PDB file of N, CA and C in Angstrom:
ATOM      1  N   UNK A   1       0.184  -6.293  20.515  1.00 83.00           N
ATOM      2  CA  UNK A   1       1.147  -5.883  21.422  1.00 83.00           C
ATOM      3  C   UNK A   1       1.529  -4.419  21.220  1.00 83.00           C
ATOM      4  N   UNK A   2       2.184  -3.741  22.082  1.00 92.00           N
ATOM      5  CA  UNK A   2       2.521  -2.301  21.970  1.00 92.00           C
ATOM      6  C   UNK A   2       3.416  -2.189  20.789  1.00 92.00           C
ATOM      7  N   UNK A   3       4.423  -3.047  20.519  1.00 91.00           N
ATOM      8  CA  UNK A   3       5.248  -3.036  19.511  1.00 91.00           C
ATOM      9  C   UNK A   3       4.507  -3.002  18.098  1.00 91.00           C
ATOM     10  N   UNK A   4       3.518  -3.914  17.913  1.00 92.00           N
ATOM     11  CA  UNK A   4       2.688  -3.953  16.789  1.00 92.00           C
ATOM     12  C   UNK A   4       1.852  -2.698  16.603  1.00 92.00           C
ATOM     13  N   UNK A   5       1.370  -2.213  17.650  1.00 93.00           N
ATOM     14  CA  UNK A   5       0.561  -0.868  17.597  1.00 93.00           C
ATOM     15  C   UNK A   5       1.500   0.218  17.098  1.00 93.00           C
ATOM     16  N   UNK A   6       2.585   0.235  17.622  1.00 95.00           N
ATOM     17  CA  UNK A   6       3.536   1.327  17.162  1.00 95.00           C
ATOM     18  C   UNK A   6       4.028   1.098  15.664  1.00 95.00           C
ATOM     19  N   UNK A   7       4.075  -0.107  15.205  1.00 94.00           N
ATOM     20  CA  UNK A   7       4.521  -0.291  13.904  1.00 94.00           C
ATOM     21  C   UNK A   7       3.296   0.167  12.916  1.00 94.00           C
ATOM     22  N   UNK A   8       2.040  -0.124  13.397  1.00 95.00           N
ATOM     23  CA  UNK A   8       0.920   0.309  12.557  1.00 95.00           C
ATOM     24  C   UNK A   8       0.870   1.721  12.599  1.00 95.00           C
ATOM     25  N   UNK A   9       1.084   2.427  13.741  1.00 96.00           N
ATOM     26  CA  UNK A   9       1.016   3.817  13.756  1.00 96.00           C
ATOM     27  C   UNK A   9       2.028   4.525  12.771  1.00 96.00           C
ATOM     28  N   UNK A  10       3.234   3.917  12.788  1.00 97.00           N
ATOM     29  CA  UNK A  10       4.430   4.426  12.014  1.00 97.00           C
ATOM     30  C   UNK A  10       3.994   4.188  10.497  1.00 97.00           C
ATOM     31  N   UNK A  11       3.451   3.042  10.223  1.00 96.00           N
ATOM     32  CA  UNK A  11       2.965   2.891   8.890  1.00 96.00           C
ATOM     33  C   UNK A  11       1.948   3.829   8.403  1.00 96.00           C
ATOM     34  N   UNK A  12       1.049   4.091   9.249  1.00 96.00           N
ATOM     35  CA  UNK A  12      -0.073   4.983   8.864  1.00 96.00           C
ATOM     36  C   UNK A  12       0.573   6.414   8.737  1.00 96.00           C
ATOM     37  N   UNK A  13       1.352   6.858   9.585  1.00 97.00           N
ATOM     38  CA  UNK A  13       2.045   8.203   9.490  1.00 97.00           C
ATOM     39  C   UNK A  13       2.700   8.311   8.106  1.00 97.00           C
ATOM     40  N   UNK A  14       3.524   7.332   7.804  1.00 97.00           N
ATOM     41  CA  UNK A  14       4.188   7.376   6.577  1.00 97.00           C
ATOM     42  C   UNK A  14       3.307   7.377   5.282  1.00 97.00           C
ATOM     43  N   UNK A  15       2.370   6.582   5.278  1.00 97.00           N
ATOM     44  CA  UNK A  15       1.315   6.386   4.219  1.00 97.00           C
ATOM     45  C   UNK A  15       0.477   7.618   3.941  1.00 97.00           C
ATOM     46  N   UNK A  16       0.339   8.470   5.054  1.00 97.00           N
ATOM     47  CA  UNK A  16      -0.557   9.582   4.917  1.00 97.00           C
ATOM     48  C   UNK A  16       0.309  10.899   5.072  1.00 97.00           C
ATOM     49  N   UNK A  17       1.502  10.936   4.724  1.00 97.00           N
ATOM     50  CA  UNK A  17       2.457  12.061   4.809  1.00 97.00           C
ATOM     51  C   UNK A  17       2.080  13.018   3.739  1.00 97.00           C
ATOM     52  N   UNK A  18       2.463  14.277   3.855  1.00 96.00           N
ATOM     53  CA  UNK A  18       2.220  15.241   2.810  1.00 96.00           C
ATOM     54  C   UNK A  18       3.362  15.132   1.738  1.00 96.00           C
ATOM     55  N   UNK A  19       4.485  14.542   2.143  1.00 97.00           N
ATOM     56  CA  UNK A  19       5.598  14.434   1.279  1.00 97.00           C
ATOM     57  C   UNK A  19       5.659  13.137   0.516  1.00 97.00           C
ATOM     58  N   UNK A  20       5.654  13.263  -0.866  1.00 97.00           N
ATOM     59  CA  UNK A  20       5.472  12.002  -1.688  1.00 97.00           C
ATOM     60  C   UNK A  20       6.632  11.055  -1.391  1.00 97.00           C
ATOM     61  N   UNK A  21       7.682  11.521  -1.127  1.00 97.00           N
ATOM     62  CA  UNK A  21       8.901  10.541  -0.807  1.00 97.00           C
ATOM     63  C   UNK A  21       8.540   9.620   0.440  1.00 97.00           C
ATOM     64  N   UNK A  22       8.025  10.322   1.380  1.00 97.00           N
ATOM     65  CA  UNK A  22       7.672   9.612   2.616  1.00 97.00           C
ATOM     66  C   UNK A  22       6.512   8.674   2.368  1.00 97.00           C
ATOM     67  N   UNK A  23       5.594   9.124   1.503  1.00 97.00           N
ATOM     68  CA  UNK A  23       4.405   8.040   1.214  1.00 97.00           C
ATOM     69  C   UNK A  23       5.102   6.880   0.457  1.00 97.00           C
ATOM     70  N   UNK A  24       6.073   7.103  -0.422  1.00 97.00           N
ATOM     71  CA  UNK A  24       6.712   5.943  -1.137  1.00 97.00           C
ATOM     72  C   UNK A  24       7.451   5.070  -0.067  1.00 97.00           C
ATOM     73  N   UNK A  25       8.055   5.784   0.849  1.00 97.00           N
ATOM     74  CA  UNK A  25       8.710   4.998   1.961  1.00 97.00           C
ATOM     75  C   UNK A  25       7.757   4.231   2.649  1.00 97.00           C
ATOM     76  N   UNK A  26       6.607   4.691   2.907  1.00 97.00           N
ATOM     77  CA  UNK A  26       5.517   3.959   3.569  1.00 97.00           C
ATOM     78  C   UNK A  26       5.099   2.623   2.823  1.00 97.00           C
ATOM     79  N   UNK A  27       5.004   2.773   1.570  1.00 97.00           N
ATOM     80  CA  UNK A  27       4.574   1.615   0.674  1.00 97.00           C
ATOM     81  C   UNK A  27       5.747   0.582   0.828  1.00 97.00           C
ATOM     82  N   UNK A  28       7.024   0.971   0.806  1.00 97.00           N
ATOM     83  CA  UNK A  28       8.055  -0.008   0.925  1.00 97.00           C
ATOM     84  C   UNK A  28       8.029  -0.670   2.288  1.00 97.00           C
ATOM     85  N   UNK A  29       7.682   0.120   3.384  1.00 97.00           N
ATOM     86  CA  UNK A  29       7.524  -0.368   4.665  1.00 97.00           C
ATOM     87  C   UNK A  29       6.436  -1.396   4.842  1.00 97.00           C
ATOM     88  N   UNK A  30       5.329  -1.116   4.069  1.00 97.00           N
ATOM     89  CA  UNK A  30       4.267  -2.101   4.123  1.00 97.00           C
ATOM     90  C   UNK A  30       4.706  -3.449   3.556  1.00 97.00           C
ATOM     91  N   UNK A  31       5.484  -3.299   2.468  1.00 96.00           N
ATOM     92  CA  UNK A  31       6.032  -4.625   1.884  1.00 96.00           C
ATOM     93  C   UNK A  31       6.873  -5.342   2.840  1.00 96.00           C
ATOM     94  N   UNK A  32       7.785  -4.533   3.503  1.00 96.00           N
ATOM     95  CA  UNK A  32       8.770  -5.201   4.459  1.00 96.00           C
ATOM     96  C   UNK A  32       7.904  -5.806   5.603  1.00 96.00           C
ATOM     97  N   UNK A  33       6.848  -5.282   6.074  1.00 95.00           N
ATOM     98  CA  UNK A  33       5.912  -5.914   7.111  1.00 95.00           C
ATOM     99  C   UNK A  33       5.253  -7.044   6.546  1.00 95.00           C
ATOM    100  N   UNK A  34       4.895  -7.121   5.293  1.00 95.00           N
ATOM    101  CA  UNK A  34       4.353  -8.321   4.772  1.00 95.00           C
ATOM    102  C   UNK A  34       5.279  -9.508   4.756  1.00 95.00           C
ATOM    103  N   UNK A  35       6.559  -9.174   4.493  1.00 94.00           N
ATOM    104  CA  UNK A  35       7.537 -10.217   4.388  1.00 94.00           C
ATOM    105  C   UNK A  35       7.890 -10.642   5.898  1.00 94.00           C
ATOM    106  N   UNK A  36       8.109  -9.763   6.793  1.00 94.00           N
ATOM    107  CA  UNK A  36       8.616 -10.071   8.166  1.00 94.00           C
ATOM    108  C   UNK A  36       7.382 -10.461   9.095  1.00 94.00           C
ATOM    109  N   UNK A  37       6.342  -9.905   8.912  1.00 92.00           N
ATOM    110  CA  UNK A  37       5.172  -9.952   9.864  1.00 92.00           C
ATOM    111  C   UNK A  37       3.824 -10.176   9.111  1.00 92.00           C
ATOM    112  N   UNK A  38       3.793 -11.212   8.303  1.00 93.00           N
ATOM    113  CA  UNK A  38       2.465 -11.294   7.508  1.00 93.00           C
ATOM    114  C   UNK A  38       1.115 -11.356   8.348  1.00 93.00           C
ATOM    115  N   UNK A  39       1.380 -11.943   9.552  1.00 93.00           N
ATOM    116  CA  UNK A  39       0.220 -12.073  10.465  1.00 93.00           C
ATOM    117  C   UNK A  39      -0.268 -10.688  11.008  1.00 93.00           C
ATOM    118  N   UNK A  40       0.614  -9.855  11.251  1.00 93.00           N
ATOM    119  CA  UNK A  40       0.348  -8.342  11.626  1.00 93.00           C
ATOM    120  C   UNK A  40      -0.519  -7.794  10.531  1.00 93.00           C
ATOM    121  N   UNK A  41      -0.006  -7.881   9.309  1.00 95.00           N
ATOM    122  CA  UNK A  41      -0.718  -7.221   8.211  1.00 95.00           C
ATOM    123  C   UNK A  41      -2.100  -7.925   7.926  1.00 95.00           C
ATOM    124  N   UNK A  42      -2.169  -9.263   8.018  1.00 94.00           N
ATOM    125  CA  UNK A  42      -3.427  -9.921   7.711  1.00 94.00           C
ATOM    126  C   UNK A  42      -4.442  -9.729   8.910  1.00 94.00           C
ATOM    127  N   UNK A  43      -4.019  -9.602  10.190  1.00 94.00           N
ATOM    128  CA  UNK A  43      -4.998  -9.304  11.118  1.00 94.00           C
ATOM    129  C   UNK A  43      -5.555  -7.828  11.018  1.00 94.00           C
ATOM    130  N   UNK A  44      -4.778  -6.964  10.498  1.00 95.00           N
ATOM    131  CA  UNK A  44      -5.235  -5.563  10.433  1.00 95.00           C
ATOM    132  C   UNK A  44      -5.406  -5.051   8.982  1.00 95.00           C
ATOM    133  N   UNK A  45      -5.756  -5.987   8.039  1.00 96.00           N
ATOM    134  CA  UNK A  45      -5.829  -5.737   6.746  1.00 96.00           C
ATOM    135  C   UNK A  45      -6.750  -4.539   6.380  1.00 96.00           C
ATOM    136  N   UNK A  46      -7.959  -4.568   6.928  1.00 96.00           N
ATOM    137  CA  UNK A  46      -8.917  -3.538   6.629  1.00 96.00           C
ATOM    138  C   UNK A  46      -8.272  -2.054   7.002  1.00 96.00           C
ATOM    139  N   UNK A  47      -7.899  -2.067   8.209  1.00 95.00           N
ATOM    140  CA  UNK A  47      -7.347  -0.759   8.696  1.00 95.00           C
ATOM    141  C   UNK A  47      -6.143  -0.282   7.916  1.00 95.00           C
ATOM    142  N   UNK A  48      -5.307  -1.231   7.483  1.00 96.00           N
ATOM    143  CA  UNK A  48      -4.093  -0.891   6.650  1.00 96.00           C
ATOM    144  C   UNK A  48      -4.545  -0.329   5.240  1.00 96.00           C
ATOM    145  N   UNK A  49      -5.434  -1.222   4.642  1.00 96.00           N
ATOM    146  CA  UNK A  49      -5.826  -0.866   3.339  1.00 96.00           C
ATOM    147  C   UNK A  49      -6.727   0.318   3.202  1.00 96.00           C
ATOM    148  N   UNK A  50      -7.361   0.761   4.250  1.00 95.00           N
ATOM    149  CA  UNK A  50      -8.058   1.998   4.171  1.00 95.00           C
ATOM    150  C   UNK A  50      -7.099   3.128   3.807  1.00 95.00           C
ATOM    151  N   UNK A  51      -5.945   3.007   4.303  1.00 96.00           N
ATOM    152  CA  UNK A  51      -4.917   4.062   4.104  1.00 96.00           C
ATOM    153  C   UNK A  51      -4.112   3.720   2.752  1.00 96.00           C
ATOM    154  N   UNK A  52      -3.855   2.489   2.570  1.00 96.00           N
ATOM    155  CA  UNK A  52      -2.947   2.025   1.336  1.00 96.00           C
ATOM    156  C   UNK A  52      -3.688   2.297   0.103  1.00 96.00           C
ATOM    157  N   UNK A  53      -5.112   2.128   0.202  1.00 95.00           N
ATOM    158  CA  UNK A  53      -5.818   2.379  -1.111  1.00 95.00           C
ATOM    159  C   UNK A  53      -5.674   3.862  -1.583  1.00 95.00           C
ATOM    160  N   UNK A  54      -5.480   4.743  -0.743  1.00 95.00           N
ATOM    161  CA  UNK A  54      -5.208   6.086  -1.112  1.00 95.00           C
ATOM    162  C   UNK A  54      -3.937   6.251  -1.965  1.00 95.00           C
ATOM    163  N   UNK A  55      -2.992   5.384  -1.701  1.00 96.00           N
ATOM    164  CA  UNK A  55      -1.630   5.368  -2.260  1.00 96.00           C
ATOM    165  C   UNK A  55      -1.870   4.787  -3.824  1.00 96.00           C
ATOM    166  N   UNK A  56      -2.720   3.876  -3.920  1.00 95.00           N
ATOM    167  CA  UNK A  56      -3.098   3.298  -5.278  1.00 95.00           C
ATOM    168  C   UNK A  56      -3.840   4.277  -6.119  1.00 95.00           C
ATOM    169  N   UNK A  57      -4.354   5.439  -5.517  1.00 93.00           N
ATOM    170  CA  UNK A  57      -4.934   6.436  -6.314  1.00 93.00           C
ATOM    171  C   UNK A  57      -4.324   7.826  -6.029  1.00 93.00           C
ATOM    172  N   UNK A  58      -3.017   7.667  -5.698  1.00 94.00           N
ATOM    173  CA  UNK A  58      -2.366   8.951  -5.308  1.00 94.00           C
ATOM    174  C   UNK A  58      -2.155   9.943  -6.525  1.00 94.00           C
ATOM    175  N   UNK A  59      -2.173  11.223  -6.300  1.00 93.00           N
ATOM    176  CA  UNK A  59      -2.011  12.172  -7.390  1.00 93.00           C
ATOM    177  C   UNK A  59      -0.549  12.160  -7.900  1.00 93.00           C
ATOM    178  N   UNK A  60       0.362  11.657  -7.104  1.00 95.00           N
ATOM    179  CA  UNK A  60       1.747  11.668  -7.579  1.00 95.00           C
ATOM    180  C   UNK A  60       1.994  10.267  -8.320  1.00 95.00           C
ATOM    181  N   UNK A  61       2.295  10.391  -9.501  1.00 94.00           N
ATOM    182  CA  UNK A  61       2.570   9.246 -10.426  1.00 94.00           C
ATOM    183  C   UNK A  61       3.527   8.265  -9.797  1.00 94.00           C
ATOM    184  N   UNK A  62       4.583   8.787  -9.241  1.00 95.00           N
ATOM    185  CA  UNK A  62       5.657   7.942  -8.649  1.00 95.00           C
ATOM    186  C   UNK A  62       5.145   7.069  -7.500  1.00 95.00           C
ATOM    187  N   UNK A  63       4.344   7.706  -6.571  1.00 96.00           N
ATOM    188  CA  UNK A  63       3.805   7.073  -5.470  1.00 96.00           C
ATOM    189  C   UNK A  63       2.770   5.890  -5.940  1.00 96.00           C
ATOM    190  N   UNK A  64       1.900   6.364  -6.901  1.00 95.00           N
ATOM    191  CA  UNK A  64       1.037   5.343  -7.421  1.00 95.00           C
ATOM    192  C   UNK A  64       1.684   4.085  -8.020  1.00 95.00           C
ATOM    193  N   UNK A  65       2.648   4.395  -8.834  1.00 94.00           N
ATOM    194  CA  UNK A  65       3.404   3.304  -9.481  1.00 94.00           C
ATOM    195  C   UNK A  65       4.005   2.366  -8.410  1.00 94.00           C
ATOM    196  N   UNK A  66       4.763   3.007  -7.336  1.00 96.00           N
ATOM    197  CA  UNK A  66       5.370   2.184  -6.415  1.00 96.00           C
ATOM    198  C   UNK A  66       4.317   1.398  -5.636  1.00 96.00           C
ATOM    199  N   UNK A  67       3.130   1.959  -5.409  1.00 96.00           N
ATOM    200  CA  UNK A  67       2.059   1.298  -4.633  1.00 96.00           C
ATOM    201  C   UNK A  67       1.615   0.073  -5.438  1.00 96.00           C
ATOM    202  N   UNK A  68       1.347   0.188  -6.691  1.00 95.00           N
ATOM    203  CA  UNK A  68       0.952  -0.798  -7.564  1.00 95.00           C
ATOM    204  C   UNK A  68       2.055  -1.950  -7.629  1.00 95.00           C
ATOM    205  N   UNK A  69       3.337  -1.585  -7.721  1.00 95.00           N
ATOM    206  CA  UNK A  69       4.327  -2.548  -7.695  1.00 95.00           C
ATOM    207  C   UNK A  69       4.430  -3.324  -6.449  1.00 95.00           C
ATOM    208  N   UNK A  70       4.214  -2.616  -5.276  1.00 96.00           N
ATOM    209  CA  UNK A  70       4.189  -3.221  -3.885  1.00 96.00           C
ATOM    210  C   UNK A  70       2.954  -4.170  -3.833  1.00 96.00           C
ATOM    211  N   UNK A  71       1.814  -3.787  -4.284  1.00 95.00           N
ATOM    212  CA  UNK A  71       0.662  -4.536  -4.239  1.00 95.00           C
ATOM    213  C   UNK A  71       0.806  -5.820  -5.003  1.00 95.00           C
ATOM    214  N   UNK A  72       1.447  -5.771  -6.254  1.00 93.00           N
ATOM    215  CA  UNK A  72       1.673  -6.961  -6.920  1.00 93.00           C
ATOM    216  C   UNK A  72       2.559  -8.060  -6.171  1.00 93.00           C
ATOM    217  N   UNK A  73       3.389  -7.504  -5.405  1.00 95.00           N
ATOM    218  CA  UNK A  73       4.315  -8.511  -4.532  1.00 95.00           C
ATOM    219  C   UNK A  73       3.498  -8.964  -3.344  1.00 95.00           C
ATOM    220  N   UNK A  74       2.716  -8.070  -2.792  1.00 95.00           N
ATOM    221  CA  UNK A  74       2.024  -8.425  -1.498  1.00 95.00           C
ATOM    222  C   UNK A  74       0.922  -9.462  -1.734  1.00 95.00           C
ATOM    223  N   UNK A  75       0.334  -9.504  -2.998  1.00 92.00           N
ATOM    224  CA  UNK A  75      -0.829 -10.491  -3.361  1.00 92.00           C
ATOM    225  C   UNK A  75      -0.317 -11.953  -3.014  1.00 92.00           C
ATOM    226  N   UNK A  76       0.897 -12.337  -3.462  1.00 90.00           N
ATOM    227  CA  UNK A  76       1.344 -13.690  -3.191  1.00 90.00           C
ATOM    228  C   UNK A  76       1.660 -13.934  -1.814  1.00 90.00           C
ATOM    229  N   UNK A  77       1.955 -12.930  -1.100  1.00 92.00           N
ATOM    230  CA  UNK A  77       2.376 -13.108   0.316  1.00 92.00           C
ATOM    231  C   UNK A  77       1.062 -13.211   1.303  1.00 92.00           C
ATOM    232  N   UNK A  78       0.024 -12.436   0.899  1.00 91.00           N
ATOM    233  CA  UNK A  78      -1.111 -12.291   1.668  1.00 91.00           C
ATOM    234  C   UNK A  78      -2.319 -13.269   1.327  1.00 91.00           C
ATOM    235  N   UNK A  79      -2.371 -13.494   0.035  1.00 87.00           N
ATOM    236  CA  UNK A  79      -3.353 -14.413  -0.501  1.00 87.00           C
ATOM    237  C   UNK A  79      -4.754 -14.166   0.072  1.00 87.00           C
ATOM    238  N   UNK A  80      -5.287 -15.287   0.918  1.00 89.00           N
ATOM    239  CA  UNK A  80      -6.673 -15.197   1.357  1.00 89.00           C
ATOM    240  C   UNK A  80      -6.993 -14.002   2.261  1.00 89.00           C
ATOM    241  N   UNK A  81      -5.911 -13.403   2.991  1.00 93.00           N
ATOM    242  CA  UNK A  81      -6.125 -12.465   3.824  1.00 93.00           C
ATOM    243  C   UNK A  81      -6.631 -11.083   3.112  1.00 93.00           C
ATOM    244  N   UNK A  82      -6.457 -11.031   1.885  1.00 94.00           N
ATOM    245  CA  UNK A  82      -6.960  -9.868   1.114  1.00 94.00           C
ATOM    246  C   UNK A  82      -8.451  -9.989   0.710  1.00 94.00           C
ATOM    247  N   UNK A  83      -9.061 -11.027   1.060  1.00 94.00           N
ATOM    248  CA  UNK A  83     -10.548 -11.216   0.805  1.00 94.00           C
ATOM    249  C   UNK A  83     -11.416  -9.999   1.287  1.00 94.00           C
ATOM    250  N   UNK A  84     -11.201  -9.488   2.503  1.00 95.00           N
ATOM    251  CA  UNK A  84     -11.964  -8.390   2.958  1.00 95.00           C
ATOM    252  C   UNK A  84     -11.728  -6.992   2.180  1.00 95.00           C
ATOM    253  N   UNK A  85     -10.732  -6.916   1.481  1.00 95.00           N
ATOM    254  CA  UNK A  85     -10.416  -5.646   0.730  1.00 95.00           C
ATOM    255  C   UNK A  85     -10.367  -5.900  -0.783  1.00 95.00           C
ATOM    256  N   UNK A  86     -10.755  -7.000  -1.288  1.00 93.00           N
ATOM    257  CA  UNK A  86     -10.510  -7.388  -2.667  1.00 93.00           C
ATOM    258  C   UNK A  86     -11.335  -6.575  -3.488  1.00 93.00           C
ATOM    259  N   UNK A  87     -12.578  -6.265  -3.264  1.00 93.00           N
ATOM    260  CA  UNK A  87     -13.306  -5.559  -4.222  1.00 93.00           C
ATOM    261  C   UNK A  87     -12.681  -4.122  -4.429  1.00 93.00           C
ATOM    262  N   UNK A  88     -12.293  -3.426  -3.267  1.00 93.00           N
ATOM    263  CA  UNK A  88     -11.780  -2.090  -3.500  1.00 93.00           C
ATOM    264  C   UNK A  88     -10.374  -2.233  -4.070  1.00 93.00           C
ATOM    265  N   UNK A  89      -9.662  -3.224  -4.029  1.00 92.00           N
ATOM    266  CA  UNK A  89      -8.325  -3.377  -4.530  1.00 92.00           C
ATOM    267  C   UNK A  89      -8.446  -3.560  -6.148  1.00 92.00           C
ATOM    268  N   UNK A  90      -9.521  -4.324  -6.485  1.00 92.00           N
ATOM    269  CA  UNK A  90      -9.723  -4.549  -7.877  1.00 92.00           C
ATOM    270  C   UNK A  90     -10.182  -3.222  -8.633  1.00 92.00           C
ATOM    271  N   UNK A  91     -11.000  -2.506  -7.887  1.00 91.00           N
ATOM    272  CA  UNK A  91     -11.441  -1.220  -8.351  1.00 91.00           C
ATOM    273  C   UNK A  91     -10.303  -0.205  -8.678  1.00 91.00           C
ATOM    274  N   UNK A  92      -9.344  -0.176  -7.691  1.00 90.00           N
ATOM    275  CA  UNK A  92      -8.329   0.697  -7.726  1.00 90.00           C
ATOM    276  C   UNK A  92      -7.372   0.338  -8.893  1.00 90.00           C
ATOM    277  N   UNK A  93      -7.080  -0.964  -9.013  1.00 90.00           N
ATOM    278  CA  UNK A  93      -6.223  -1.407 -10.042  1.00 90.00           C
ATOM    279  C   UNK A  93      -6.778  -1.211 -11.349  1.00 90.00           C
ATOM    280  N   UNK A  94      -8.106  -1.462 -11.542  1.00 90.00           N
ATOM    281  CA  UNK A  94      -8.730  -1.198 -12.852  1.00 90.00           C
ATOM    282  C   UNK A  94      -8.657   0.209 -13.244  1.00 90.00           C
ATOM    283  N   UNK A  95      -8.778   1.165 -12.355  1.00 87.00           N
ATOM    284  CA  UNK A  95      -8.697   2.516 -12.622  1.00 87.00           C
ATOM    285  C   UNK A  95      -7.321   2.810 -13.239  1.00 87.00           C
ATOM    286  N   UNK A  96      -6.274   2.235 -12.671  1.00 85.00           N
ATOM    287  CA  UNK A  96      -4.937   2.484 -13.100  1.00 85.00           C
ATOM    288  C   UNK A  96      -4.670   1.919 -14.453  1.00 85.00           C
ATOM    289  N   UNK A  97      -5.458   0.908 -14.875  1.00 83.00           N
ATOM    290  CA  UNK A  97      -5.256   0.289 -16.249  1.00 83.00           C
ATOM    291  C   UNK A  97      -5.435   1.298 -17.363  1.00 83.00           C
ATOM    292  N   UNK A  98      -6.417   2.366 -16.949  1.00 81.00           N
ATOM    293  CA  UNK A  98      -6.666   3.382 -17.962  1.00 81.00           C
ATOM    294  C   UNK A  98      -5.578   4.483 -17.978  1.00 81.00           C
ATOM    295  N   UNK A  99      -4.564   4.404 -17.125  1.00 83.00           N
ATOM    296  CA  UNK A  99      -3.635   5.426 -17.095  1.00 83.00           C
ATOM    297  C   UNK A  99      -2.780   5.616 -18.338  1.00 83.00           C
ATOM    298  N   UNK A 100      -2.531   6.746 -18.776  1.00 83.00           N
ATOM    299  CA  UNK A 100      -1.651   7.091 -19.895  1.00 83.00           C
ATOM    300  C   UNK A 100      -0.286   6.981 -19.595  1.00 83.00           C
ATOM    301  N   UNK A 101       0.112   6.886 -18.317  1.00 84.00           N
ATOM    302  CA  UNK A 101       1.470   6.787 -17.836  1.00 84.00           C
ATOM    303  C   UNK A 101       1.822   5.315 -18.092  1.00 84.00           C
ATOM    304  N   UNK A 102       2.861   5.021 -18.806  1.00 83.00           N
ATOM    305  CA  UNK A 102       3.170   3.608 -19.031  1.00 83.00           C
ATOM    306  C   UNK A 102       3.594   2.750 -17.851  1.00 83.00           C
ATOM    307  N   UNK A 103       4.329   3.546 -17.039  1.00 86.00           N
ATOM    308  CA  UNK A 103       4.776   2.768 -15.809  1.00 86.00           C
ATOM    309  C   UNK A 103       3.709   2.372 -14.857  1.00 86.00           C
ATOM    310  N   UNK A 104       2.698   3.282 -14.708  1.00 85.00           N
ATOM    311  CA  UNK A 104       1.482   2.935 -13.888  1.00 85.00           C
ATOM    312  C   UNK A 104       0.677   1.842 -14.591  1.00 85.00           C
ATOM    313  N   UNK A 105       0.509   1.914 -15.870  1.00 78.00           N
ATOM    314  CA  UNK A 105      -0.209   0.914 -16.639  1.00 78.00           C
ATOM    315  C   UNK A 105       0.496  -0.509 -16.605  1.00 78.00           C
ATOM    316  N   UNK A 106       1.767  -0.487 -16.678  1.00 82.00           N
ATOM    317  CA  UNK A 106       2.460  -1.687 -16.529  1.00 82.00           C
ATOM    318  C   UNK A 106       2.426  -2.339 -15.096  1.00 82.00           C
ATOM    319  N   UNK A 107       2.477  -1.503 -14.169  1.00 79.00           N
ATOM    320  CA  UNK A 107       2.630  -1.970 -12.838  1.00 79.00           C
ATOM    321  C   UNK A 107       1.104  -2.551 -12.459  1.00 79.00           C
TER     322      UNK A 107
END
């Protein structure tokens, strides 16, 4: 629908922003969409994760930590819908396990 397309465009805009606070806002919005519209996220999982994966590797530690925390919550909500992006998610999470930042490592 038009509304879903607009939601996806807004999510993309937030997740790709130059401002780290806006990118963090985008990760929270993604979690909200997972709670309220899991079918929307599941249907567009590859498109969404193409952008969200960048947040799991963000140069800003706060954004990266928030994205990892959101991902942990999303896994239980999306379950099987994550199959198409599972390999890239595991790779990004594994990279963060080597982080010297305790918050990122814990997330």
